[in-house]
mmCIF file of C-alpha atoms and ligand atoms in Angstrom:
data_model
loop_
_atom_site.group_PDB
_atom_site.id
_atom_site.type_symbol
_atom_site.label_atom_id
_atom_site.label_comp_id
_atom_site.label_asym_id
_atom_site.label_seq_id
_atom_site.Cartn_x
_atom_site.Cartn_y
_atom_site.Cartn_z
ATOM 1 C CA MET A 1 11.839 195.496 177.214
ATOM 2 C CA PHE A 2 11.865 198.796 179.116
ATOM 3 C CA PRO A 3 10.613 201.438 176.655
ATOM 4 C CA VAL A 4 10.919 204.247 179.234
ATOM 5 C CA LEU A 5 14.698 203.784 179.101
ATOM 6 C CA GLY A 6 14.767 204.232 175.329
ATOM 7 C CA PHE A 7 16.202 207.736 175.571
ATOM 8 C CA LEU A 8 19.444 206.234 176.897
ATOM 9 C CA LEU A 9 20.049 204.384 173.651
ATOM 10 C CA ARG A 10 22.475 206.413 171.609
ATOM 11 C CA SER A 11 22.041 204.213 168.544
ATOM 12 C CA HIS A 12 18.257 204.468 168.601
ATOM 13 C CA LYS A 13 18.059 206.497 165.381
ATOM 14 C CA THR A 14 20.478 204.223 163.540
ATOM 15 C CA VAL A 15 18.484 201.165 164.561
ATOM 16 C CA LEU A 16 15.244 202.673 163.241
ATOM 17 C CA LYS A 17 16.942 203.851 160.045
ATOM 18 C CA ASN A 18 18.367 200.368 159.467
ATOM 19 C CA ARG A 19 14.992 198.801 160.105
ATOM 20 C CA ASP A 20 13.304 201.109 157.563
ATOM 21 C CA GLU A 21 16.028 200.327 155.059
ATOM 22 C CA LEU A 22 15.496 196.581 155.554
ATOM 23 C CA PHE A 23 11.726 196.941 155.250
ATOM 24 C CA SER A 24 12.034 198.950 152.041
ATOM 25 C CA PHE A 25 14.468 196.365 150.639
ATOM 26 C CA ILE A 26 11.941 193.635 151.422
ATOM 27 C CA ARG A 27 9.095 195.617 149.850
ATOM 28 C CA LYS A 28 11.154 196.170 146.695
ATOM 29 C CA THR A 29 12.089 192.483 146.471
ATOM 30 C CA PHE A 30 8.522 191.474 147.143
ATOM 31 C CA LEU A 31 7.056 193.758 144.439
ATOM 32 C CA HIS A 32 9.661 192.468 142.022
ATOM 33 C CA HIS A 33 8.492 188.925 142.821
ATOM 34 C CA ARG A 34 4.858 189.834 142.323
ATOM 35 C CA ARG A 35 5.589 191.210 138.852
ATOM 36 C CA LYS A 36 7.365 188.034 137.734
ATOM 37 C CA PHE A 37 5.296 185.668 139.770
ATOM 38 C CA ASP A 38 3.800 182.567 138.103
ATOM 39 C CA LYS A 39 1.294 180.728 140.246
ATOM 40 C CA ASN A 40 2.187 177.401 138.654
ATOM 41 C CA ASP A 41 5.897 177.805 139.193
ATOM 42 C CA PRO A 42 6.569 179.233 142.666
ATOM 43 C CA ARG A 43 10.312 179.756 143.083
ATOM 44 C CA SER A 44 10.599 181.007 146.604
ATOM 45 C CA PHE A 45 9.102 181.442 150.038
ATOM 46 C CA ILE A 46 7.659 184.785 148.922
ATOM 47 C CA ASP A 47 6.033 183.191 145.855
ATOM 48 C CA ALA A 48 4.479 180.503 148.065
ATOM 49 C CA PHE A 49 3.078 183.270 150.259
ATOM 50 C CA LEU A 50 1.664 185.073 147.214
ATOM 51 C CA VAL A 51 -0.086 181.879 146.084
ATOM 52 C CA ARG A 52 -1.846 181.707 149.437
ATOM 53 C CA GLN A 53 -2.615 185.414 149.299
ATOM 54 C CA GLN A 54 -4.544 184.887 146.055
ATOM 55 C CA GLU A 55 -6.280 181.768 147.352
ATOM 56 C CA GLU A 56 -7.363 183.455 150.570
ATOM 57 C CA LYS A 57 -8.400 186.758 149.047
ATOM 58 C CA ASP A 58 -11.957 186.352 150.290
ATOM 59 C CA ALA A 59 -11.142 184.932 153.714
ATOM 60 C CA SER A 60 -12.133 187.144 156.614
ATOM 61 C CA ALA A 61 -8.877 186.756 158.572
ATOM 62 C CA ASP A 62 -6.195 188.763 156.869
ATOM 63 C CA TYR A 63 -3.181 186.553 157.622
ATOM 64 C CA PHE A 64 -1.762 186.849 154.135
ATOM 65 C CA SER A 65 -1.534 190.638 153.948
ATOM 66 C CA ASP A 66 1.413 192.510 152.425
ATOM 67 C CA GLU A 67 2.168 193.872 155.851
ATOM 68 C CA ASN A 68 2.472 190.376 157.296
ATOM 69 C CA LEU A 69 4.698 189.310 154.430
ATOM 70 C CA VAL A 70 7.146 192.125 155.172
ATOM 71 C CA ALA A 71 7.123 191.208 158.867
ATOM 72 C CA LEU A 72 7.579 187.514 158.087
ATOM 73 C CA VAL A 73 10.484 187.988 155.713
ATOM 74 C CA SER A 74 12.089 190.435 158.104
ATOM 75 C CA ASN A 75 11.704 187.863 160.907
ATOM 76 C CA LEU A 76 13.374 185.242 158.751
ATOM 77 C CA PHE A 77 16.308 187.591 158.195
ATOM 78 C CA ALA A 78 16.554 188.786 161.773
ATOM 79 C CA ALA A 79 15.771 185.583 163.667
ATOM 80 C CA GLY A 80 17.185 183.122 161.186
ATOM 81 C CA THR A 81 20.433 184.771 160.123
ATOM 82 C CA GLU A 82 21.955 186.740 162.953
ATOM 83 C CA THR A 83 21.460 183.944 165.488
ATOM 84 C CA THR A 84 23.143 181.280 163.378
ATOM 85 C CA VAL A 85 25.929 183.664 162.385
ATOM 86 C CA SER A 86 26.591 184.637 166.016
ATOM 87 C CA THR A 87 26.687 180.991 167.082
ATOM 88 C CA LEU A 88 29.113 180.120 164.273
ATOM 89 C CA ARG A 89 31.321 183.070 165.233
ATOM 90 C CA TRP A 90 31.439 181.724 168.792
ATOM 91 C CA GLY A 91 32.189 178.279 167.400
ATOM 92 C CA ILE A 92 35.189 179.494 165.427
ATOM 93 C CA LEU A 93 36.472 181.622 168.308
ATOM 94 C CA LEU A 94 36.173 178.681 170.722
ATOM 95 C CA MET A 95 37.969 176.360 168.275
ATOM 96 C CA MET A 96 40.839 178.883 168.134
ATOM 97 C CA ARG A 97 40.843 179.137 171.915
ATOM 98 C CA TYR A 98 40.812 175.332 172.393
ATOM 99 C CA PRO A 99 42.972 173.877 169.587
ATOM 100 C CA GLU A 100 42.859 170.395 171.173
ATOM 101 C CA VAL A 101 39.062 170.383 170.768
ATOM 102 C CA GLN A 102 39.388 171.642 167.191
ATOM 103 C CA LYS A 103 41.833 168.822 166.459
ATOM 104 C CA LYS A 104 39.401 166.175 167.720
ATOM 105 C CA VAL A 105 36.586 167.685 165.613
ATOM 106 C CA CYS A 106 38.816 167.638 162.519
ATOM 107 C CA ASP A 107 39.885 164.043 163.191
ATOM 108 C CA GLU A 108 36.259 162.970 163.434
ATOM 109 C CA ILE A 109 35.395 164.799 160.207
ATOM 110 C CA THR A 110 38.299 163.134 158.410
ATOM 111 C CA LYS A 111 37.199 159.725 159.707
ATOM 112 C CA VAL A 112 33.462 160.017 159.024
ATOM 113 C CA VAL A 113 33.065 162.533 156.199
ATOM 114 C CA GLY A 114 36.456 162.524 154.515
ATOM 115 C CA LEU A 115 36.459 164.848 151.529
ATOM 116 C CA ALA A 116 32.748 164.392 150.817
ATOM 117 C CA GLN A 117 30.264 167.164 151.412
ATOM 118 C CA PRO A 118 28.981 166.958 154.995
ATOM 119 C CA ARG A 119 25.353 165.858 155.239
ATOM 120 C CA ILE A 120 22.880 165.698 158.093
ATOM 121 C CA ALA A 121 23.023 161.906 157.961
ATOM 122 C CA HIS A 122 26.652 162.125 159.154
ATOM 123 C CA ARG A 123 25.637 163.676 162.461
ATOM 124 C CA THR A 124 24.698 160.476 164.290
ATOM 125 C CA GLN A 125 28.145 159.084 163.507
ATOM 126 C CA MET A 126 29.828 162.220 164.840
ATOM 127 C CA PRO A 127 29.135 162.353 168.583
ATOM 128 C CA TYR A 128 32.148 164.541 169.353
ATOM 129 C CA THR A 129 31.311 167.215 166.785
ATOM 130 C CA ASP A 130 27.669 167.079 167.856
ATOM 131 C CA ALA A 131 28.719 167.560 171.486
ATOM 132 C CA VAL A 132 30.973 170.481 170.535
ATOM 133 C CA ILE A 133 28.164 172.244 168.656
ATOM 134 C CA HIS A 134 25.794 171.758 171.597
ATOM 135 C CA GLU A 135 28.420 173.085 173.983
ATOM 136 C CA VAL A 136 29.084 176.085 171.724
ATOM 137 C CA GLN A 137 25.368 176.880 171.913
ATOM 138 C CA ARG A 138 25.263 176.411 175.677
ATOM 139 C CA PHE A 139 28.396 178.446 176.321
ATOM 140 C CA ALA A 140 27.584 181.190 173.779
ATOM 141 C CA ASN A 141 24.120 181.709 175.230
ATOM 142 C CA ILE A 142 23.365 184.085 172.377
ATOM 143 C CA LEU A 143 19.855 185.039 173.522
ATOM 144 C CA PRO A 144 20.225 185.250 177.310
ATOM 145 C CA THR A 145 16.743 186.716 177.797
ATOM 146 C CA SER A 146 15.102 184.597 175.086
ATOM 147 C CA LEU A 147 12.155 186.493 173.562
ATOM 148 C CA PRO A 148 9.332 188.048 175.585
ATOM 149 C CA HIS A 149 6.261 185.865 176.031
ATOM 150 C CA ALA A 150 2.964 186.384 177.866
ATOM 151 C CA THR A 151 0.931 184.173 180.156
ATOM 152 C CA THR A 152 -2.182 182.764 178.447
ATOM 153 C CA THR A 153 -3.888 182.128 181.767
ATOM 154 C CA ASN A 154 -3.535 183.061 185.441
ATOM 155 C CA VAL A 155 -0.493 181.314 186.821
ATOM 156 C CA THR A 156 0.953 180.791 190.267
ATOM 157 C CA PHE A 157 4.674 180.136 190.035
ATOM 158 C CA LYS A 158 6.900 179.746 193.101
ATOM 159 C CA ASN A 159 4.303 181.580 195.191
ATOM 160 C CA TYR A 160 4.066 184.472 192.752
ATOM 161 C CA TYR A 161 0.691 185.144 191.242
ATOM 162 C CA ILE A 162 1.039 186.105 187.564
ATOM 163 C CA PRO A 163 -2.242 187.237 185.965
ATOM 164 C CA LYS A 164 -3.196 186.250 182.444
ATOM 165 C CA GLY A 165 -1.608 188.450 179.788
ATOM 166 C CA THR A 166 1.483 189.413 181.826
ATOM 167 C CA GLU A 167 4.649 189.812 179.766
ATOM 168 C CA VAL A 168 7.273 187.369 181.001
ATOM 169 C CA ILE A 169 10.982 187.504 180.229
ATOM 170 C CA THR A 170 12.683 184.195 180.925
ATOM 171 C CA LEU A 171 16.407 184.092 181.586
ATOM 172 C CA LEU A 172 17.874 181.249 179.580
ATOM 173 C CA THR A 173 21.193 181.990 181.282
ATOM 174 C CA SER A 174 19.748 180.673 184.541
ATOM 175 C CA VAL A 175 19.331 177.254 182.902
ATOM 176 C CA LEU A 176 22.267 177.148 180.488
ATOM 177 C CA GLN A 177 24.630 178.008 183.346
ATOM 178 C CA ASP A 178 22.768 176.320 186.196
ATOM 179 C CA PRO A 179 25.415 174.949 188.591
ATOM 180 C CA THR A 180 23.059 172.133 189.635
ATOM 181 C CA GLN A 181 22.814 170.941 186.011
ATOM 182 C CA TRP A 182 26.287 171.402 184.563
ATOM 183 C CA GLU A 183 29.590 170.111 185.890
ATOM 184 C CA LYS A 184 31.448 173.217 184.687
ATOM 185 C CA PRO A 185 28.768 175.836 183.987
ATOM 186 C CA HIS A 186 31.154 178.662 183.106
ATOM 187 C CA THR A 187 33.712 176.681 181.127
ATOM 188 C CA PHE A 188 33.622 175.501 177.528
ATOM 189 C CA ASN A 189 33.491 171.758 178.067
ATOM 190 C CA PRO A 190 32.176 169.455 175.281
ATOM 191 C CA GLU A 191 32.230 166.585 177.822
ATOM 192 C CA HIS A 192 28.957 168.024 179.131
ATOM 193 C CA PHE A 193 27.367 166.178 176.200
ATOM 194 C CA LEU A 194 29.453 162.990 176.191
ATOM 195 C CA ASN A 195 29.340 159.910 178.368
ATOM 196 C CA SER A 196 32.429 157.994 179.460
ATOM 197 C CA LYS A 197 32.307 155.934 176.247
ATOM 198 C CA GLY A 198 32.339 159.048 174.052
ATOM 199 C CA LYS A 199 28.689 158.682 173.113
ATOM 200 C CA PHE A 200 26.501 161.767 172.722
ATOM 201 C CA VAL A 201 24.133 162.406 175.624
ATOM 202 C CA LYS A 202 21.130 164.722 175.632
ATOM 203 C CA ARG A 203 20.884 167.104 178.563
ATOM 204 C CA GLU A 204 17.584 168.279 179.936
ATOM 205 C CA ALA A 205 18.946 171.739 180.715
ATOM 206 C CA PHE A 206 20.070 172.309 177.119
ATOM 207 C CA MET A 207 17.501 174.854 176.008
ATOM 208 C CA PRO A 208 19.100 177.595 173.889
ATOM 209 C CA PHE A 209 15.912 177.577 171.775
ATOM 210 C CA SER A 210 13.774 177.894 174.913
ATOM 211 C CA VAL A 211 11.104 175.230 175.651
ATOM 212 C CA GLY A 212 7.419 174.556 175.212
ATOM 213 C CA ASN A 213 4.926 175.249 172.465
ATOM 214 C CA ARG A 214 6.315 178.722 171.893
ATOM 215 C CA LYS A 215 9.986 177.840 171.617
ATOM 216 C CA CYS A 216 11.985 178.904 168.562
ATOM 217 C CA VAL A 217 10.108 177.812 165.410
ATOM 218 C CA GLY A 218 13.374 177.668 163.520
ATOM 219 C CA GLU A 219 15.034 175.152 165.850
ATOM 220 C CA SER A 220 15.272 172.202 163.459
ATOM 221 C CA LEU A 221 16.415 174.433 160.597
ATOM 222 C CA ALA A 222 18.980 176.143 162.811
ATOM 223 C CA ARG A 223 20.332 172.816 164.088
ATOM 224 C CA MET A 224 20.841 171.578 160.548
ATOM 225 C CA GLU A 225 22.452 174.835 159.475
ATOM 226 C CA LEU A 226 24.797 174.861 162.446
ATOM 227 C CA PHE A 227 25.904 171.287 161.819
ATOM 228 C CA LEU A 228 26.408 171.712 158.065
ATOM 229 C CA PHE A 229 28.158 175.085 158.206
ATOM 230 C CA PHE A 230 30.323 174.263 161.210
ATOM 231 C CA THR A 231 31.389 170.877 159.839
ATOM 232 C CA SER A 232 32.075 172.301 156.362
ATOM 233 C CA LEU A 233 34.183 175.110 157.812
ATOM 234 C CA MET A 234 36.173 172.735 160.030
ATOM 235 C CA GLN A 235 36.628 170.325 157.128
ATOM 236 C CA LYS A 236 38.218 172.991 154.940
ATOM 237 C CA PHE A 237 40.098 175.201 157.392
ATOM 238 C CA THR A 238 42.201 175.196 160.508
ATOM 239 C CA PHE A 239 41.351 178.281 162.544
ATOM 240 C CA GLN A 240 44.120 180.008 164.451
ATOM 241 C CA PRO A 241 44.643 183.310 166.227
ATOM 242 C CA PRO A 242 46.530 185.867 164.110
ATOM 243 C CA HIS A 243 50.332 185.722 164.150
ATOM 244 C CA GLY A 244 51.806 186.731 167.505
ATOM 245 C CA VAL A 245 48.627 186.096 169.534
ATOM 246 C CA SER A 246 48.515 183.111 171.890
ATOM 247 C CA HIS A 247 45.305 181.073 171.953
ATOM 248 C CA LEU A 248 45.395 181.527 175.731
ATOM 249 C CA ASP A 249 44.974 185.274 175.292
ATOM 250 C CA LEU A 250 41.810 185.090 173.183
ATOM 251 C CA ASP A 251 39.063 187.072 174.840
ATOM 252 C CA LEU A 252 35.839 185.130 175.473
ATOM 253 C CA THR A 253 34.087 188.102 177.099
ATOM 254 C CA PRO A 254 30.739 188.551 175.381
ATOM 255 C CA ASP A 255 29.884 191.783 173.615
ATOM 256 C CA ILE A 256 26.728 192.525 175.571
ATOM 257 C CA GLY A 257 23.593 193.380 173.684
ATOM 258 C CA PHE A 258 20.151 191.921 173.106
ATOM 259 C CA MET A 259 22.082 189.182 171.358
ATOM 260 C CA THR A 260 25.404 188.042 172.819
ATOM 261 C CA ARG A 261 28.176 188.034 170.251
ATOM 262 C CA PRO A 262 31.928 187.700 170.611
ATOM 263 C CA MET A 263 34.015 190.871 170.805
ATOM 264 C CA PRO A 264 35.418 191.894 167.398
ATOM 265 C CA HIS A 265 38.491 189.767 166.716
ATOM 266 C CA LYS A 266 40.765 188.579 163.923
ATOM 267 C CA ILE A 267 40.743 185.036 162.581
ATOM 268 C CA CYS A 268 43.448 183.234 160.663
ATOM 269 C CA ALA A 269 41.945 180.498 158.440
ATOM 270 C CA LEU A 270 44.469 178.054 156.973
ATOM 271 C CA LEU A 271 43.329 175.775 154.175
ATOM 272 C CA ARG A 272 43.440 172.135 155.310
ATOM 273 C CA VAL A 273 42.941 170.349 152.011
HETATM 274 C C1 NAG O 301 -7.849 185.257 186.512
HETATM 275 O O1 NAG O 301 -7.906 185.872 187.736
HETATM 276 C C2 NAG O 301 -8.816 186.971 187.802
HETATM 277 C C3 NAG O 301 -8.704 187.594 189.157
HETATM 278 O O2 NAG O 301 -7.382 187.809 189.535
HETATM 279 C C4 NAG O 301 -10.232 186.498 187.534
HETATM 280 O O3 NAG O 301 -11.116 187.622 187.513
HETATM 281 C C5 NAG O 301 -10.255 185.791 186.197
HETATM 282 O O4 NAG O 301 -11.535 185.218 185.999
HETATM 283 C C6 NAG O 301 -9.203 184.707 186.130
HETATM 284 N N1 NAG O 301 -9.160 184.192 184.787
HETATM 285 C C7 NAG O 301 -9.120 182.896 184.513
HETATM 286 C C8 NAG O 301 -9.069 182.519 183.053
HETATM 287 O O5 NAG O 301 -9.106 182.027 185.366
#
């Protein structure tokens, strides 16, 4: 966001090296796919892209270039993996920190899912678990500055004139922890998403994926992943702090970075079934 401050980043070189390594991995995988690729039997996202690349060979706009494929696959890895993983890590940490919440989640899973494999269709019958996942996302606030956007037209916002093409960084924190919107903005509180009858309630200020036409394109995928992974993990394991550590002493301080993750910590996973 502030390139002039780049020299302060000690890990700058490592970041670039890792990026090049990822790109070269993607190129290798992609070339491998092209060699084995059968237009009539696409097996993957990359194959589907290659089909379009052949179809659009003569088109003037070069959307389906190799360069774009590398960027696209890298975006899927970066935007679609790390975010979900970080949210799940917060989820497990918060379940260890609040065992009474974890117990209610497990009870609901036992009641609704039993030993079956959790499916998306279960979600509407699981208001408590749904509320917990929403609250994990709100509390974790994994992308506090969202992603940079730009104005597509001249805008006047709260008496500020913002010309077309200005880069804008929105602070999702200001909404996810807005004291006018949340009863306990700084506390993990699944009741934010439950009414007095225990029914799930949507909240207008819940926007971890940002809002508008340019919000996260992976939102629906991410929401399914979070539900399925979280529910499956809670179905199979009870999560506890390691021996000798009280749940009250678990540290919920975020490890500050572009993405907010929990501090490194140990997890004790006990098999439930
Ligand atoms: C935006 O504002 C500038 C002047 O600040 C003006 O020259 C330009 O025509 C405006 N653009 C649009 C799309 O209204």
